[in-house]
Coordinates of C-alpha atoms in Angstrom, one line a residue:
M6 CA 12.8 -19.7 23.1
L7 CA 10.3 -16.7 23.0
V8 CA 7.1 -17.7 21.5
I9 CA 4.3 -15.4 20.6
G10 CA 0.5 -16.4 20.2
Y11 CA -0.6 -15.4 16.4
M12 CA -4.9 -15.6 16.4
T13 CA -5.7 -19.3 18.5
F14 CA -4.7 -21.2 15.5
A15 CA -0.7 -21.3 15.4
L16 CA 2.3 -20.2 16.8
K17 CA 5.0 -17.7 15.8
I18 CA 8.8 -18.0 17.1
I19 CA 10.8 -14.3 17.2
A20 CA 14.0 -15.0 15.7
D21 CA 17.4 -15.6 17.3
S22 CA 18.9 -12.8 15.8
Y23 CA 16.4 -10.8 17.3
Q24 CA 16.0 -12.6 20.3
K25 CA 20.1 -12.3 20.7
F26 CA 19.6 -8.3 21.1
N27 CA 16.1 -8.9 23.6
I28 CA 14.5 -7.0 21.1
T29 CA 10.3 -8.7 21.5
N30 CA 8.9 -6.6 18.8
T31 CA 9.4 -4.0 16.3
S32 CA 7.5 -0.3 15.2
V33 CA 6.7 2.5 12.5
S34 CA 9.1 4.3 14.2
A35 CA 11.4 2.0 15.0
C36 CA 11.6 1.2 11.1
K37 CA 11.0 4.6 10.1
N38 CA 14.8 6.1 12.0
P39 CA 17.9 5.6 10.6
P40 CA 19.2 3.1 11.0
H41 CA 22.4 4.2 13.1
I42 CA 19.1 5.9 15.7
R43 CA 18.0 2.9 16.0
C44 CA 20.6 1.5 17.1
F45 CA 22.0 4.6 19.4
Q46 CA 18.4 4.9 20.9
K47 CA 17.7 1.4 21.3
H48 CA 20.5 -0.4 22.5
Y49 CA 23.6 1.7 22.8
L50 CA 21.4 3.6 25.3
T51 CA 20.0 2.4 28.1
K52 CA 15.6 2.9 28.5
E53 CA 16.6 5.3 31.3
Q54 CA 19.2 7.1 29.8
N55 CA 17.0 7.2 26.6
S56 CA 14.3 8.4 29.0
K57 CA 16.6 11.3 29.6
C58 CA 16.4 12.4 26.0
S59 CA 13.6 14.7 24.7
N60 CA 13.2 18.2 23.1
A61 CA 10.4 20.2 22.5
S62 CA 9.0 18.6 19.7
L63 CA 9.2 15.4 21.4
T64 CA 7.3 17.0 24.4
L65 CA 4.6 18.5 22.4
G66 CA 4.2 16.3 20.0
T67 CA 2.9 14.2 23.4
I68 CA 1.0 16.7 24.4
G69 CA -0.6 17.8 21.5
H70 CA -1.5 13.6 21.2
D71 CA -2.6 14.0 24.2
I72 CA -5.2 17.2 24.7
V73 CA -7.0 16.1 21.0
E74 CA -7.9 12.7 22.5
K75 CA -9.0 13.6 25.6
A76 CA -11.3 16.0 23.9
I77 CA -12.6 13.5 21.6
V78 CA -13.2 10.6 24.1
E79 CA -14.4 12.5 26.9
N80 CA -16.2 15.4 25.1
L81 CA -14.6 18.2 26.0
T82 CA -13.5 21.3 24.4
I83 CA -9.2 21.8 23.8
E84 CA -9.3 24.8 26.5
E85 CA -10.8 22.6 29.2
C86 CA -7.8 19.6 27.7
I87 CA -4.8 22.1 28.0
Q88 CA -5.7 22.5 31.7
D89 CA -6.6 19.5 33.1
K90 CA -3.8 18.9 35.8
K91 CA -1.7 16.0 34.6
I92 CA -1.8 18.1 30.7
Q93 CA -0.2 20.8 33.3
D94 CA 1.6 18.3 35.5
K95 CA 3.5 17.8 31.8
I96 CA 3.7 21.4 30.6
D97 CA 5.3 22.7 34.3
S98 CA 7.7 19.8 34.3
Y99 CA 9.7 20.3 30.7
I100 CA 13.2 21.6 31.5
S101 CA 14.3 23.0 28.2
F102 CA 18.0 22.4 26.8
D103 CA 18.8 26.1 25.6
K104 CA 17.3 28.7 25.1
K105 CA 15.8 27.8 21.9
D106 CA 14.4 24.9 22.8
Q107 CA 12.6 26.8 26.1
M108 CA 11.2 29.7 23.4
K109 CA 9.9 26.9 20.8
F110 CA 8.4 25.2 23.5
E111 CA 6.2 28.6 25.3
F112 CA 5.2 29.0 21.7
G113 CA 4.0 25.7 21.5
I114 CA 2.2 25.7 24.4
K115 CA 0.5 29.1 23.6
N116 CA -0.5 28.0 20.2
L117 CA -1.9 24.5 21.4
E118 CA -5.6 25.4 21.4
A119 CA -6.0 26.3 17.9
I120 CA -3.6 23.0 16.6
G121 CA -6.3 21.0 18.8
N122 CA -9.0 22.9 17.3
N123 CA -8.0 22.6 13.7
H124 CA -7.5 18.7 14.5
L125 CA -11.4 18.4 15.5
E126 CA -12.1 20.2 12.9
N127 CA -10.6 17.6 10.5
L128 CA -12.0 14.8 12.1
K129 CA -15.4 16.4 11.9
E130 CA -15.0 15.7 7.8
L131 CA -15.5 11.6 8.7
P132 CA -18.5 9.6 9.3
K133 CA -19.5 10.6 12.7
Q134 CA -18.3 8.0 14.9
K135 CA -17.3 6.5 17.9
W136 CA -13.8 6.8 18.6
K137 CA -10.9 4.9 20.9
T138 CA -7.6 6.2 21.8
E139 CA -4.3 4.1 22.0
A140 CA -5.2 1.3 20.8
E141 CA -2.8 -1.6 21.2
H142 CA -2.0 -3.9 19.0
I143 CA 0.2 -7.2 18.1
K144 CA 1.2 -7.6 14.2
W145 CA 3.2 -10.3 12.9
I146 CA 3.4 -9.5 8.8
E147 CA 5.9 -12.3 6.8
P148 CA 8.4 -12.5 6.4
I149 CA 9.5 -9.9 9.1
N150 CA 10.0 -12.1 12.1
V151 CA 9.2 -10.7 14.5
P152 CA 6.1 -8.8 15.2
F153 CA 5.0 -5.7 15.2
R154 CA 4.0 -4.0 17.9
M155 CA 1.8 -0.6 17.4
F156 CA -0.5 2.0 19.6
I157 CA -3.5 3.7 17.1
D158 CA -4.0 7.7 17.7
L159 CA -7.6 7.1 16.9
T160 CA -9.8 3.8 16.1
G161 CA -13.2 4.3 15.0
E162 CA -16.3 2.0 13.6
T163 CA -14.8 3.2 9.2
H164 CA -11.3 4.9 9.7
V165 CA -7.6 5.1 11.9
N166 CA -6.4 7.9 12.0
D167 CA -3.3 8.8 13.1
I168 CA -2.8 12.8 14.3
K169 CA 0.0 15.6 13.2
N170 CA 1.1 17.8 15.4
K171 CA 2.7 21.3 13.3
F172 CA 4.2 23.4 15.3
P173 CA 5.6 26.7 15.4
S174 CA 9.1 27.4 14.1
V175 CA 11.2 29.8 15.8
K176 CA 14.3 32.3 15.8
Y177 CA 15.4 35.0 17.7
S178 CA 14.4 38.1 16.2
P179 CA 15.5 41.3 18.4
L180 CA 13.1 44.7 18.1
K181 CA 15.4 47.4 16.4
T182 CA 12.8 50.0 17.5
K183 CA 9.6 49.8 20.3
Q184 CA 6.5 48.2 18.9
L185 CA 3.0 49.5 19.7
K186 CA 0.9 47.0 18.0
T187 CA 0.8 43.6 19.9
N188 CA 2.7 40.9 17.9
E189 CA 1.0 37.2 18.7
N190 CA 3.7 35.8 17.3
R191 CA 6.2 37.6 19.3
I192 CA 7.7 36.2 22.9
G193 CA 10.4 39.1 23.8
D194 CA 13.4 38.9 21.3
W195 CA 11.7 35.8 19.9
V196 CA 9.5 35.3 16.9
C197 CA 7.6 32.0 15.3
S198 CA 6.5 31.4 12.3
H199 CA 3.3 29.1 11.5
P200 CA 4.2 26.3 8.7
K201 CA 1.4 26.1 5.4
I202 CA 0.7 22.0 5.9
D203 CA 1.8 20.6 2.9
Q204 CA -0.5 19.1 0.3
R205 CA 1.2 15.3 0.2
A206 CA 1.2 13.7 2.8
F207 CA 4.7 11.9 4.2
T208 CA 6.1 8.8 3.1
T209 CA 6.9 7.8 6.3
D210 CA 2.9 9.0 7.4
L211 CA 1.7 6.9 4.8
M212 CA 3.4 3.5 5.4
Q213 CA 2.3 4.1 9.6
I214 CA -1.2 4.3 8.3
A215 CA -0.9 1.7 5.9
L216 CA 0.3 -0.9 8.7
Y217 CA -2.6 0.4 11.0
S218 CA -5.5 -0.1 8.2
H219 CA -4.2 -3.6 7.5
T220 CA -3.9 -4.5 10.6
T221 CA -7.6 -3.4 11.4
G222 CA -9.2 -3.5 8.5
L223 CA -10.1 0.1 8.7
K224 CA -10.0 3.1 6.1
P225 CA -6.7 5.0 6.8
S226 CA -7.1 8.7 7.9
L227 CA -4.4 11.6 8.8
S228 CA -5.1 15.1 10.1
Y229 CA -2.2 17.1 9.6
A230 CA -2.9 20.7 11.8
S231 CA -1.0 23.5 12.6
A232 CA -1.9 27.3 14.7
T233 CA -3.3 28.4 11.5
D234 CA -3.6 25.5 8.3
R235 CA -4.7 22.0 8.5
I236 CA -6.2 19.3 5.7
L237 CA -7.8 15.8 6.2
F238 CA -6.2 13.0 4.1
T239 CA -8.3 10.1 3.2
E240 CA -8.6 7.8 -0.3
D241 CA -11.1 10.3 -1.4
N242 CA -8.5 13.8 -2.2
C243 CA -5.4 11.4 -1.4
D244 CA -4.8 8.9 -4.1
E245 CA -1.8 7.4 -2.3
L246 CA -4.3 6.2 0.4
K247 CA -6.4 4.5 -2.0
P248 CA -6.4 0.4 -1.3
E249 CA -3.6 -0.4 -3.7
N250 CA -0.9 2.3 -3.1
L251 CA -1.1 1.4 0.7
K252 CA 0.1 -2.0 -0.2
L253 CA 3.0 -0.2 -1.9
W254 CA 3.6 1.3 2.0
L255 CA 3.3 -1.0 3.5
K256 CA 6.1 -3.2 1.2
E257 CA 8.3 -0.1 2.1
L258 CA 7.7 -0.4 5.3
I259 CA 8.4 -4.2 5.7
A260 CA 11.9 -3.5 3.3
Y261 CA 13.1 -1.6 6.7
E262 CA 12.6 -4.0 9.0
I263 CA 14.4 -6.7 6.4
A264 CA 17.2 -4.6 6.0
W265 CA 17.2 -4.3 9.9
E266 CA 16.8 -7.9 10.3
K267 CA 20.0 -8.6 8.4
K268 CA 22.5 -6.2 10.4
L269 CA 21.4 -8.2 14.0
I270 CA 22.3 -11.3 11.8
A271 CA 25.1 -10.0 10.9
A272 CA 26.1 -8.5 14.6
N273 CA 25.3 -11.6 15.7
G274 CA 24.4 -10.5 19.3
S275 CA 27.1 -8.3 19.6
L276 CA 26.5 -4.5 20.1
E277 CA 29.8 -3.7 19.4
E278 CA 29.3 -5.5 15.5
L279 CA 25.9 -3.5 15.6
M280 CA 27.0 0.3 15.9
W281 CA 30.5 -0.6 13.1
L282 CA 27.4 -1.9 10.5
C283 CA 25.7 1.6 11.9
V284 CA 28.0 4.2 11.7
P285 CA 26.2 7.9 12.3
D286 CA 26.8 10.9 10.3
F287 CA 29.2 12.4 12.4
S288 CA 28.4 16.0 10.7
D289 CA 25.1 16.0 12.2
I290 CA 26.3 15.3 15.8
R291 CA 28.0 18.1 15.1
K292 CA 25.6 20.3 13.6
K293 CA 23.5 18.8 16.2
S294 CA 20.3 17.6 13.7
F295 CA 17.0 17.0 15.6
W296 CA 18.2 13.5 16.3
Y297 CA 20.7 15.1 18.8
Q298 CA 19.1 17.7 20.3
G299 CA 18.1 16.9 24.4
V300 CA 20.4 14.2 24.4
P301 CA 22.6 14.8 27.6
K302 CA 26.0 15.8 26.0
E303 CA 27.9 13.2 27.9
Y304 CA 26.0 10.8 25.8
V305 CA 26.8 12.0 22.6
E306 CA 30.5 12.1 23.8
R307 CA 30.7 9.2 24.8
Y308 CA 29.2 7.9 21.0
L309 CA 31.6 9.5 19.7
N310 CA 34.5 7.8 21.2
F311 CA 33.0 4.7 20.4
Y312 CA 34.0 5.5 16.6
V313 CA 36.9 8.1 17.0

C-alpha cells in the first residue's frame, strides 16, 4: 500500500478507494470542478490527451501568473517579464482552436502589461515582505483519506496570496463605416470589453485561499485584476476572509472531496462505473461550454459515444 508520512511522528495511509484509481493526492482545482469534469479530465482522458486540451483563457492565465510571479521575485517590471524569452516562447507556441479563441488570446496578450501592473499595485497594499512563488505543500485534513497537494502562488512572511486574472471578453463586430480614431479595444473586425471586478470574492476562490491559510498559518489575501480594474481582498475589507469564516470555506471544500470519495468507493476501481456516476450535462457539450473549449473533437465524440 502507498504510505505518506505526516510530520515526523505519524503515518497516513491513502484509502483503497483512491489507490484503485492510482490517485496519490487531491487538489483544490479538482475539488472545485463538477464531478463529470473531474472524471473526464482526470480519469477518462490520459495525461497525454489532457495535455492537448487547452484554450486561450487557460493559457493566458498561466502566462499571467508567470509574469507577475517573475516580476515580484526578480524585482523586474512587468514589461521586462513579458519580453523574457521563456514567456515569449509560450506566447508564440499557442495554437488557437477557432477564430474567437485566437482573438481572445491576442487581446489578452495585448492587455498583459496592464493586468500585471494592477496585480503589483494590489500587492503594495500588503505589508512589505519577501515572497516565495509556487511553494509546494502536502496537507492531510481529516476525514479525507488522501492528502491535498498544492502550489501556492505567493507565500510571504505575513500573508499568502492567490492571483486571479480577469482577461477581456471578445466579440465579432465589423465596422459599418471607416473609423478615423484609434480604438485600443479593437483588432480588425473584433472588439473586446474589460470586466469590472466584482466587489465580492468568488466562493471557490475563498475555499482555495482558506486551504492555503490553514496549511501555512498565514493570513489570506486574493488579488483580482483586469486591465482597467483591480481589488485586493484581505480580512480587513472582506468579512469572508476573517478566521471564523475561513473555517466554513474549508469545510465546504472538504465536503466536495468527501462526496468524490463516495463515488470512488461506489465505483470500486471501475472507470466505467465512475463514468456512470458522473454523467455529463449533454447540453454543455453541444454548446461547447468553457469546459470543452479546446478539447479535440475526437475526444469529445468518443466521450459522448460512451453514453449515447
